[in-house]
Short mmCIF file of C-alpha atoms in Angstrom, two decimals:
data_model
loop_
_atom_site.label_atom_id
_atom_site.label_comp_id
_atom_site.label_asym_id
_atom_site.label_seq_id
_atom_site.Cartn_x
_atom_site.Cartn_y
_atom_site.Cartn_z
CA MET A 1 -21.95 -10.67 3.73
CA PRO A 2 -23.17 -14.23 4.31
CA PRO A 3 -22.29 -15.63 7.77
CA GLU A 4 -19.88 -18.30 6.47
CA GLU A 5 -17.98 -15.75 4.38
CA ARG A 6 -17.82 -13.36 7.37
CA LYS A 7 -16.42 -16.17 9.53
CA ASN A 8 -13.82 -17.22 6.93
CA LYS A 9 -12.64 -13.66 6.35
CA SER A 10 -12.53 -13.01 10.11
CA ASP A 11 -10.39 -16.15 10.50
CA ARG A 12 -7.95 -14.87 7.87
CA ILE A 13 -7.76 -11.48 9.59
CA PHE A 14 -7.12 -13.14 12.95
CA GLN A 15 -4.30 -15.23 11.44
CA LYS A 16 -2.66 -12.03 10.20
CA VAL A 17 -3.04 -10.40 13.63
CA ALA A 18 -1.62 -13.47 15.38
CA SER A 19 1.43 -13.39 13.09
CA THR A 20 2.45 -9.86 14.12
CA GLU A 21 5.17 -9.20 16.68
CA HIS A 22 2.80 -6.76 18.41
CA TYR A 23 0.35 -9.57 19.16
CA HIS A 24 3.12 -11.78 20.59
CA LEU A 25 4.59 -9.00 22.75
CA ALA A 26 1.15 -8.14 24.09
CA LYS A 27 0.37 -11.79 24.71
CA GLU A 28 3.58 -12.25 26.71
CA THR A 29 2.81 -9.26 28.91
CA GLU A 30 -0.94 -9.95 29.20
CA SER A 31 -1.64 -6.55 27.66
CA LEU A 32 -3.66 -7.40 24.55
CA MET A 33 -7.02 -5.65 24.39
CA ILE A 34 -9.60 -6.98 21.97
CA TYR A 35 -13.03 -5.65 21.22
CA LEU A 36 -15.90 -8.12 21.44
CA HIS A 37 -17.52 -7.94 18.02
CA PHE A 38 -20.99 -6.58 17.46
CA ASP A 39 -23.25 -6.70 14.44
CA SER A 40 -21.27 -6.71 11.17
CA GLU A 41 -17.80 -6.10 12.65
CA VAL A 42 -14.88 -8.45 12.08
CA GLN A 43 -15.53 -11.35 14.43
CA THR A 44 -13.22 -11.61 17.40
CA VAL A 45 -14.98 -13.88 19.88
CA PRO A 46 -14.82 -17.20 17.97
CA GLN A 47 -11.28 -16.56 16.75
CA PHE A 48 -9.84 -15.82 20.17
CA CYS A 49 -11.74 -18.68 21.83
CA ALA A 50 -10.35 -21.09 19.23
CA ALA A 51 -6.78 -19.81 19.34
CA PRO A 52 -4.27 -22.53 20.31
CA ASP A 53 -2.89 -20.36 23.09
CA TYR A 54 -6.28 -19.36 24.43
CA GLY A 55 -6.32 -19.46 28.16
CA MET A 56 -4.10 -16.43 28.47
CA PRO A 57 -5.85 -13.50 30.04
CA ILE A 58 -7.05 -10.90 27.59
CA VAL A 59 -8.28 -7.40 28.16
CA VAL A 60 -11.72 -6.38 26.93
CA PRO A 61 -13.46 -3.01 26.95
CA PHE A 62 -16.22 -1.95 29.29
CA CYS A 63 -17.84 1.44 28.74
CA TYR A 64 -18.40 3.52 31.85
CA ASN A 65 -19.02 7.30 32.06
CA ASN A 66 -18.31 7.70 28.33
CA GLU A 67 -14.88 6.10 28.65
CA ILE A 68 -13.52 2.65 27.87
CA VAL A 69 -12.32 0.85 30.98
CA PRO A 70 -9.97 -2.04 30.08
CA VAL A 71 -10.84 -5.15 32.12
CA LYS A 72 -8.80 -8.38 32.28
CA VAL A 73 -10.76 -11.60 31.76
CA PHE A 74 -9.61 -15.20 31.94
CA SER A 75 -12.49 -16.88 30.12
CA PHE A 76 -15.49 -15.96 28.08
CA ASP A 77 -17.62 -17.32 30.94
CA GLU A 78 -16.74 -14.05 32.67
CA LEU A 79 -18.73 -12.09 30.08
CA GLN A 80 -22.39 -11.19 29.77
CA VAL A 81 -24.53 -9.44 27.18
CA GLY A 82 -24.66 -5.72 27.95
CA VAL A 83 -27.17 -2.96 27.32
CA PHE A 84 -26.50 -2.62 23.58
CA GLY A 85 -26.23 -6.36 22.98
CA ILE A 86 -22.43 -6.26 23.15
CA LEU A 87 -20.56 -8.70 25.38
CA GLU A 88 -18.93 -7.10 28.41
CA PRO A 89 -17.33 -8.27 31.68
CA LYS A 90 -19.81 -9.32 34.34
CA LEU A 91 -20.33 -6.91 37.22
CA SER A 92 -18.56 -9.33 39.59
CA ILE A 93 -15.44 -9.16 37.36
CA ARG A 94 -15.35 -5.43 36.62
CA SER A 95 -15.82 -4.58 40.30
CA GLN A 96 -12.48 -6.26 41.16
CA ALA A 97 -9.82 -3.55 41.25
CA GLU A 98 -7.06 -5.99 40.21
CA ARG A 99 -8.96 -6.70 36.97
CA LEU A 100 -8.98 -3.04 35.87
CA ILE A 101 -6.04 -2.23 33.62
CA GLU A 102 -4.57 1.24 33.16
CA PRO A 103 -4.72 2.09 29.44
CA GLU A 104 -1.04 3.02 29.32
CA LYS A 105 -0.14 -0.58 30.26
CA LEU A 106 -1.69 -1.93 27.05
CA ARG A 107 0.75 -3.04 24.34
CA CYS A 108 -1.76 -3.83 21.58
CA VAL A 109 -5.37 -2.70 21.10
CA LEU A 110 -7.62 -4.22 18.44
CA VAL A 111 -10.08 -1.58 17.28
CA PRO A 112 -13.39 -1.99 15.44
CA GLY A 113 -14.72 0.41 12.84
CA LEU A 114 -17.41 0.89 10.25
CA ALA A 115 -14.86 2.07 7.67
CA PHE A 116 -11.12 2.72 7.36
CA ASP A 117 -8.93 4.36 4.74
CA GLU A 118 -5.31 3.82 3.68
CA GLN A 119 -4.14 6.56 6.06
CA CYS A 120 -5.46 4.34 8.90
CA ARG A 121 -8.21 6.78 9.79
CA ARG A 122 -11.37 5.13 11.06
CA LEU A 123 -15.04 5.79 11.17
CA GLY A 124 -16.55 4.49 14.40
CA ARG A 125 -20.10 4.48 15.61
CA GLY A 126 -20.01 8.15 16.58
CA LYS A 127 -19.57 8.09 20.36
CA GLY A 128 -15.78 8.55 20.37
CA TYR A 129 -15.01 5.80 22.91
CA TYR A 130 -11.98 4.42 21.06
CA ASP A 131 -10.75 7.90 20.08
CA ARG A 132 -10.69 8.91 23.76
CA LEU A 133 -8.98 5.65 24.75
CA LEU A 134 -6.30 5.99 22.06
CA LYS A 135 -5.71 9.62 23.01
CA ARG A 136 -5.28 8.67 26.69
CA ILE A 137 -2.76 5.99 25.69
CA GLN A 138 -0.82 8.40 23.44
CA LEU A 139 -0.65 11.08 26.13
CA LYS A 140 0.59 8.78 28.89
CA ARG A 141 2.59 6.12 27.07
CA LEU A 142 6.32 6.31 26.64
CA PRO A 143 8.07 3.89 24.26
CA PRO A 144 7.51 1.07 23.65
CA GLN A 145 4.38 2.40 22.08
CA CYS A 146 1.00 0.75 22.27
CA VAL A 147 0.04 -0.44 18.80
CA SER A 148 -3.55 0.13 17.75
CA ILE A 149 -4.75 -2.21 15.01
CA GLY A 150 -7.99 -1.65 13.16
CA LEU A 151 -9.69 -4.83 11.97
CA ALA A 152 -11.71 -4.53 8.78
CA PHE A 153 -12.96 -6.42 5.79
CA GLU A 154 -11.63 -5.19 2.43
CA CYS A 155 -15.14 -3.98 1.60
CA GLN A 156 -14.88 -1.55 4.57
CA LEU A 157 -11.93 0.31 3.05
CA VAL A 158 -12.87 3.65 1.52
CA SER A 159 -10.85 6.30 -0.28
CA GLU A 160 -11.14 8.81 2.57
CA VAL A 161 -12.71 8.73 6.01
CA PRO A 162 -14.00 12.13 7.14
CA VAL A 163 -12.24 13.17 10.33
CA ASN A 164 -12.09 16.02 12.81
CA ASP A 165 -9.60 17.03 15.50
CA SER A 166 -10.91 14.49 18.02
CA ASP A 167 -10.50 11.49 15.68
CA ILE A 168 -7.42 9.36 16.39
CA PRO A 169 -6.16 7.08 13.58
CA VAL A 170 -4.96 3.56 14.29
CA LEU A 171 -1.34 2.62 13.58
CA MET A 172 -2.31 -0.16 11.19
CA VAL A 173 -5.32 -1.78 9.56
CA ILE A 174 -5.50 -5.50 8.90
CA THR A 175 -7.95 -6.93 6.39
CA GLU A 176 -8.32 -10.42 4.99
CA GLU A 177 -6.09 -9.30 2.08
CA ARG A 178 -3.48 -6.96 3.49
CA LEU A 179 -1.82 -5.03 6.28
CA ILE A 180 -1.80 -1.24 5.95
CA LYS A 181 0.58 0.79 8.13
CA SER A 182 0.05 4.46 8.83
CA ARG A 183 2.57 6.80 7.34
CA PRO A 184 4.52 9.04 9.74
#
C-alpha cells in the first residue's frame, strides 16, 4: 500500500475508533492502551499525536519477560526506538512504579494484527504477547469489561484465521470501511 493511502486509511480507522463509546470511557479514566505501529500495521502514532484531545495520558505496551507491561506516557517524547525498531517507553519512564498499569485497569486496548476474520480472530506475529495480555485481562476483570479492538485495513480481512487454544479473539475489529463485532 502506498504511504499516502496507508495514512488516509489509518486516519479513517482512527476516526471510527474515536467515535466509539469505549474510546471515550477509556479516555475519561486514562485507561486507553494503544499499540505503537510497526511496519505495515494500521498507523497509530500520527493519529494519536494529531488528535484534538491529545495531551491526555495514554498507555502503551512494553514487552518484558514475554509479557506486555502497560506503561502510562504523557507525550511521545517519553518514547524511544526499541530492539525490534518499535517505539517503547524510555527506561526512565518504565522504571517508575506509578507509570506501570495493571492490565485489569484498562478499559480499551487497541490491538495490531497481520490478519483478522469476521469472528474477530486475529493472526499476530507469532509470539503471543497480546493473547497473553487479553487472557490476563479476561481472567481478572469484572464488568465493566475491557474492550479489545483490532485495527486492520480491509485488505487484512480473511475468511478464516487459523487459531489454537491459546489464541484470544478481540471483541471488535475496525477497518476503514466497517466495524465488526464478535458474536457471543
